Coordinates of C-alpha atoms in Angstrom, one line a residue:
X1 CA 34.6 42.0 -34.4
X2 CA 38.1 42.2 -35.2
X3 CA 40.1 41.2 -32.5
X4 CA 43.3 43.7 -31.6
X5 CA 46.0 40.0 -30.4
X6 CA 47.6 40.7 -27.6
X7 CA 45.8 43.4 -25.8
X8 CA 44.1 43.3 -22.3
X9 CA 40.5 43.1 -23.0
X10 CA 37.8 43.2 -20.5
X11 CA 34.0 41.6 -20.2
X12 CA 31.7 41.0 -17.0
X13 CA 28.7 39.8 -16.1
X14 CA 26.0 42.7 -14.8
X15 CA 23.1 42.3 -12.8
X16 CA 21.1 42.8 -9.4
X17 CA 21.6 40.0 -7.4
X18 CA 25.3 38.9 -9.0
X19 CA 26.6 37.1 -6.8
X20 CA 26.3 33.7 -7.7
X21 CA 26.8 34.5 -11.2
X22 CA 28.1 31.3 -12.8
X23 CA 28.8 33.4 -15.8
X24 CA 32.1 33.8 -15.1
X25 CA 33.4 30.3 -14.8
X26 CA 32.3 29.9 -18.2
X27 CA 34.1 32.9 -20.2
X28 CA 37.1 32.6 -18.2
X29 CA 37.4 28.5 -19.1
X30 CA 36.5 29.6 -22.5
X31 CA 39.8 32.1 -22.7
X32 CA 41.5 29.9 -21.4
X33 CA 41.0 26.6 -24.1
X34 CA 41.1 29.8 -26.7
X35 CA 44.7 31.3 -25.6
X36 CA 43.4 34.2 -24.4
X37 CA 46.0 34.9 -21.7
X38 CA 44.9 38.3 -21.7
X39 CA 41.4 39.0 -21.4
X40 CA 39.7 38.8 -18.0
X41 CA 36.1 38.6 -17.2
X42 CA 34.4 39.9 -13.8
X43 CA 30.8 40.0 -12.1
X44 CA 29.7 43.6 -10.6
X45 CA 26.6 44.1 -8.7
X46 CA 24.7 46.8 -10.7
X47 CA 21.0 48.3 -10.6
X48 CA 18.8 50.1 -13.3
X49 CA 19.8 52.9 -11.6
X50 CA 23.6 53.0 -11.8
X51 CA 23.3 51.0 -15.5
X52 CA 24.2 54.2 -17.1
X53 CA 26.9 55.5 -14.7
X54 CA 28.4 52.0 -15.2
X55 CA 28.5 51.9 -19.3
X56 CA 29.6 55.3 -19.4
X57 CA 33.4 55.0 -17.4
X58 CA 33.9 51.9 -19.7
X59 CA 37.5 52.7 -21.7
X60 CA 38.3 50.7 -25.1
X61 CA 39.4 48.0 -23.2
X62 CA 36.0 47.2 -22.9
X63 CA 35.3 44.3 -25.5
X64 CA 31.5 43.8 -23.8
X65 CA 29.4 42.8 -21.1
X66 CA 26.6 39.4 -20.2
X67 CA 23.4 41.6 -18.5
X68 CA 21.2 39.2 -16.1
X69 CA 18.5 40.4 -14.2
X70 CA 16.9 43.8 -14.2
X71 CA 19.6 45.1 -17.0
X72 CA 18.1 43.0 -19.9
X73 CA 15.7 45.9 -20.8
X74 CA 16.9 48.4 -18.7
X75 CA 20.0 48.6 -21.3
X76 CA 18.4 49.2 -24.4
X77 CA 18.1 52.8 -24.5
X78 CA 21.8 53.0 -23.8
X79 CA 22.4 51.0 -27.2
X80 CA 23.5 51.9 -30.4
X81 CA 21.6 49.4 -32.0
X82 CA 20.0 46.0 -31.4
X83 CA 19.4 42.7 -33.3
X84 CA 16.2 41.7 -34.2
X85 CA 16.3 38.5 -32.4
X86 CA 17.2 41.1 -28.7
X87 CA 14.1 43.5 -30.4
X88 CA 11.4 40.5 -30.5
X89 CA 11.1 40.1 -27.2
X90 CA 12.6 43.8 -26.1
X91 CA 15.3 41.9 -24.3
X92 CA 18.7 42.3 -24.4
X93 CA 21.8 39.8 -22.5
X94 CA 25.1 40.4 -24.6
X95 CA 26.8 43.9 -25.3
X96 CA 29.3 44.1 -27.7
X97 CA 31.6 46.9 -28.0
X98 CA 32.9 47.7 -31.4
X99 CA 36.2 49.2 -32.5
X100 CA 34.3 52.5 -33.9
X101 CA 32.9 53.1 -29.9
X102 CA 29.5 51.4 -30.9
X103 CA 27.1 49.3 -28.0
X104 CA 25.1 46.3 -29.9
X105 CA 22.8 44.7 -28.3
X106 CA 21.6 40.9 -28.8
X107 CA 19.9 38.6 -27.0
X108 CA 21.4 35.0 -26.8
X109 CA 19.1 33.4 -24.8
X110 CA 17.1 32.6 -27.4
X111 CA 18.8 30.7 -30.0
X112 CA 21.0 29.3 -26.7
X113 CA 17.8 27.6 -25.7
X114 CA 17.4 26.0 -28.9
X115 CA 21.0 24.7 -29.4
X116 CA 19.9 23.5 -26.2
X117 CA 16.8 21.8 -27.4
X118 CA 18.8 20.5 -30.7
X119 CA 21.7 19.0 -28.7
X120 CA 19.2 16.6 -27.0
X121 CA 18.2 16.0 -30.3
X122 CA 14.3 17.8 -30.2
X123 CA 14.8 20.1 -33.6
X124 CA 10.7 20.5 -34.2
X125 CA 8.1 19.9 -31.9
X126 CA 4.4 19.1 -32.8
X127 CA 3.6 21.2 -29.5
X128 CA 4.4 22.5 -26.8
X129 CA 3.3 24.2 -22.7
X130 CA 5.1 26.8 -20.6
X131 CA 5.6 26.7 -16.9
X132 CA 5.2 30.1 -15.7
X133 CA 4.8 34.1 -18.2
X134 CA 7.5 36.1 -17.1
X135 CA 10.9 37.1 -18.6
X136 CA 12.2 34.0 -19.6
X137 CA 9.0 32.5 -20.6
X138 CA 8.5 34.8 -23.4
X139 CA 11.8 34.0 -24.5
X140 CA 10.5 30.6 -24.7
X141 CA 8.1 31.3 -26.4
X142 CA 10.5 32.9 -29.0
X143 CA 12.4 30.1 -29.6
X144 CA 9.9 28.2 -29.8
X145 CA 8.6 30.0 -32.5
X146 CA 11.6 28.4 -34.6
X147 CA 11.1 25.0 -33.7
X148 CA 7.3 24.6 -32.8
X149 CA 4.6 23.5 -35.5
X150 CA 1.5 24.3 -33.8
X151 CA -0.1 25.6 -30.5
X152 CA 2.2 26.5 -26.8
X153 CA -0.2 26.5 -24.0
X154 CA 1.0 28.7 -21.3
X155 CA -0.4 28.4 -17.5
X156 CA 0.1 31.3 -15.6
X157 CA -1.4 32.6 -11.9
X158 CA -3.4 35.6 -13.4
X159 CA -5.4 37.5 -16.0
X160 CA -2.6 40.0 -16.2
X161 CA -0.3 37.4 -17.4
X162 CA -2.2 35.9 -19.5
X163 CA -2.5 38.4 -21.7
X164 CA 0.7 39.8 -22.1
X165 CA 1.4 36.0 -23.1
X166 CA -1.0 35.8 -25.5
X167 CA 0.5 39.4 -27.1
X168 CA 4.1 38.0 -27.3
X169 CA 2.4 35.4 -29.3
X170 CA 0.7 37.5 -32.0
X171 CA 4.3 39.3 -31.8
X172 CA 6.0 35.8 -32.5
X173 CA 3.5 34.8 -34.6
X174 CA 3.0 31.9 -32.3
X175 CA -0.4 29.8 -31.4
X176 CA -0.5 30.7 -27.9
X177 CA -3.7 29.4 -25.8
X178 CA -3.4 30.3 -21.5
X179 CA -4.3 28.2 -19.1
X180 CA -5.1 28.6 -15.3
X181 CA -1.7 27.4 -12.9
X182 CA -4.2 25.5 -10.9
X183 CA -4.2 23.2 -14.3
X184 CA -0.5 23.4 -14.5
X185 CA -0.7 19.3 -14.4
X186 CA -2.1 19.5 -17.6
X187 CA 1.2 21.1 -18.9
X188 CA 3.1 17.8 -18.2
X189 CA 1.4 15.6 -21.4
X190 CA 3.0 17.8 -23.7
X191 CA 5.9 16.8 -26.1
X192 CA 7.5 19.8 -24.8
X193 CA 7.8 21.3 -21.8
X194 CA 9.7 24.2 -20.7
X195 CA 9.7 25.3 -16.8
X196 CA 10.3 29.0 -16.1
X197 CA 8.9 29.6 -12.8
X198 CA 11.0 30.6 -9.3
X199 CA 13.3 27.7 -7.5
X200 CA 10.0 25.8 -5.7
X201 CA 7.2 26.5 -7.8
X202 CA 6.7 23.4 -10.2
X203 CA 7.8 20.8 -6.8
X204 CA 3.7 20.6 -6.5
X205 CA 3.4 19.1 -9.6
X206 CA 5.5 16.5 -9.2
X207 CA 3.1 13.8 -8.3
X208 CA 1.4 14.4 -11.7
X209 CA 4.6 13.7 -14.2
X210 CA 3.0 10.8 -16.7
X211 CA 4.0 7.4 -17.0
X212 CA 6.0 7.8 -20.3
X213 CA 7.3 11.8 -20.2
X214 CA 8.5 13.5 -23.0
X215 CA 10.9 16.1 -23.2
X216 CA 11.5 18.6 -20.2
X217 CA 13.5 21.8 -20.4
X218 CA 13.7 23.1 -16.6
X219 CA 15.4 26.4 -17.0
X220 CA 17.3 26.4 -13.5
X221 CA 20.2 25.0 -12.7
X222 CA 21.1 25.4 -8.8
X223 CA 19.7 23.4 -6.9
X224 CA 19.9 20.4 -9.6
X225 CA 17.7 18.3 -10.1
X226 CA 14.6 20.7 -9.1
X227 CA 12.2 17.6 -7.6
X228 CA 10.2 18.3 -10.9
X229 CA 13.4 17.2 -13.2
X230 CA 14.3 14.1 -10.8
X231 CA 10.7 12.9 -11.4
X232 CA 11.0 12.6 -15.2
X233 CA 14.1 11.5 -15.6
X234 CA 13.5 8.6 -13.2
X235 CA 10.1 8.3 -15.2
X236 CA 12.7 7.9 -18.2
X237 CA 11.8 11.3 -19.7
X238 CA 14.7 13.4 -21.2
X239 CA 15.3 16.6 -19.4
X240 CA 17.5 19.3 -20.8
X241 CA 18.7 21.9 -17.4
X242 CA 18.9 25.5 -16.8
X243 CA 23.1 24.6 -17.4
X244 CA 22.7 23.5 -20.8
X245 CA 21.1 27.2 -21.6
X246 CA 23.5 29.4 -19.8
X247 CA 26.5 27.1 -21.8
X248 CA 24.8 27.4 -25.0
X249 CA 23.5 31.4 -24.4
X250 CA 27.1 32.0 -22.8
X251 CA 28.8 30.2 -26.3
X252 CA 27.6 32.8 -28.3
X253 CA 28.2 35.2 -26.1
X254 CA 32.4 34.1 -26.4
X255 CA 31.8 34.0 -30.0
X256 CA 30.5 37.3 -30.4
X257 CA 32.9 39.1 -27.9
X258 CA 35.9 37.6 -29.2
X259 CA 35.4 36.8 -32.4
X260 CA 36.7 33.0 -31.7
X261 CA 34.5 30.1 -33.3
X262 CA 32.7 28.2 -32.1
X263 CA 33.9 28.4 -28.5
X264 CA 35.1 25.6 -26.9
X265 CA 31.4 24.2 -25.4
X266 CA 32.9 21.0 -23.7
X267 CA 35.6 23.0 -21.8
X268 CA 32.8 25.2 -20.6
X269 CA 30.2 22.8 -19.6
X270 CA 32.8 20.9 -17.3
X271 CA 34.0 24.1 -15.7
X272 CA 29.7 24.9 -15.5
X273 CA 29.6 21.4 -13.9
X274 CA 32.6 21.9 -11.5
X275 CA 31.5 25.3 -10.7
X276 CA 28.1 24.2 -9.2
X277 CA 30.1 21.3 -7.6
X278 CA 31.7 24.0 -5.2
X279 CA 29.0 25.6 -5.2

């Protein structure tokens, strides 16, 4: 993308609910650090029904959009092209508008997960476990397809979810085994545990944290730390947080939307930490 210097550009995050999104904090910090004084980044409450009309009304000043739930799949028919990464999980969290008016979709959650793990020294793992089977779990599985050498065990609450995760495994060329959520305590002994469940869901597993835990990637960032992450850290295990993921995926979005690389990771992380403190 060619950035038109000195011209006011716009970007925003869309979703529902959206009021507590940290994306504006991260992107604005990047713009400030990069000297993009004419760039703005906002948030808009937009659901699936309103999305087509919202996008159609955007003018040439728009550089890109960040998308959160429930729009990551709904946006796909509205785009001219999506990346292989986005297609692999049928989810787009990043839209870039080109100068010739094309709408390009990508998924930065997946490489964001990989980069967040790499930052904590995790480049390869022999096996892994995923807690949960929603949309974030499929992105986690896609990230693991890049770094996991062996089996991924996914702990789920229903047979339908189990079948979905096994199907994702086939599509992503990952060896997936599913187990019932009642046995989720077993997951905590894996070399890498990725918790993708809503707040409070893993609280009951806290007492099952082993004495020498390996690495936990908990995708939540508020409230933080989760009870599971706090116990994990207390026992000396490595913890990757949802803020790590949020920052790394936002770094990739900033680079795509602005054309400036590398994006200022440290400044964006500091802004995110301040944002959480004020929340």
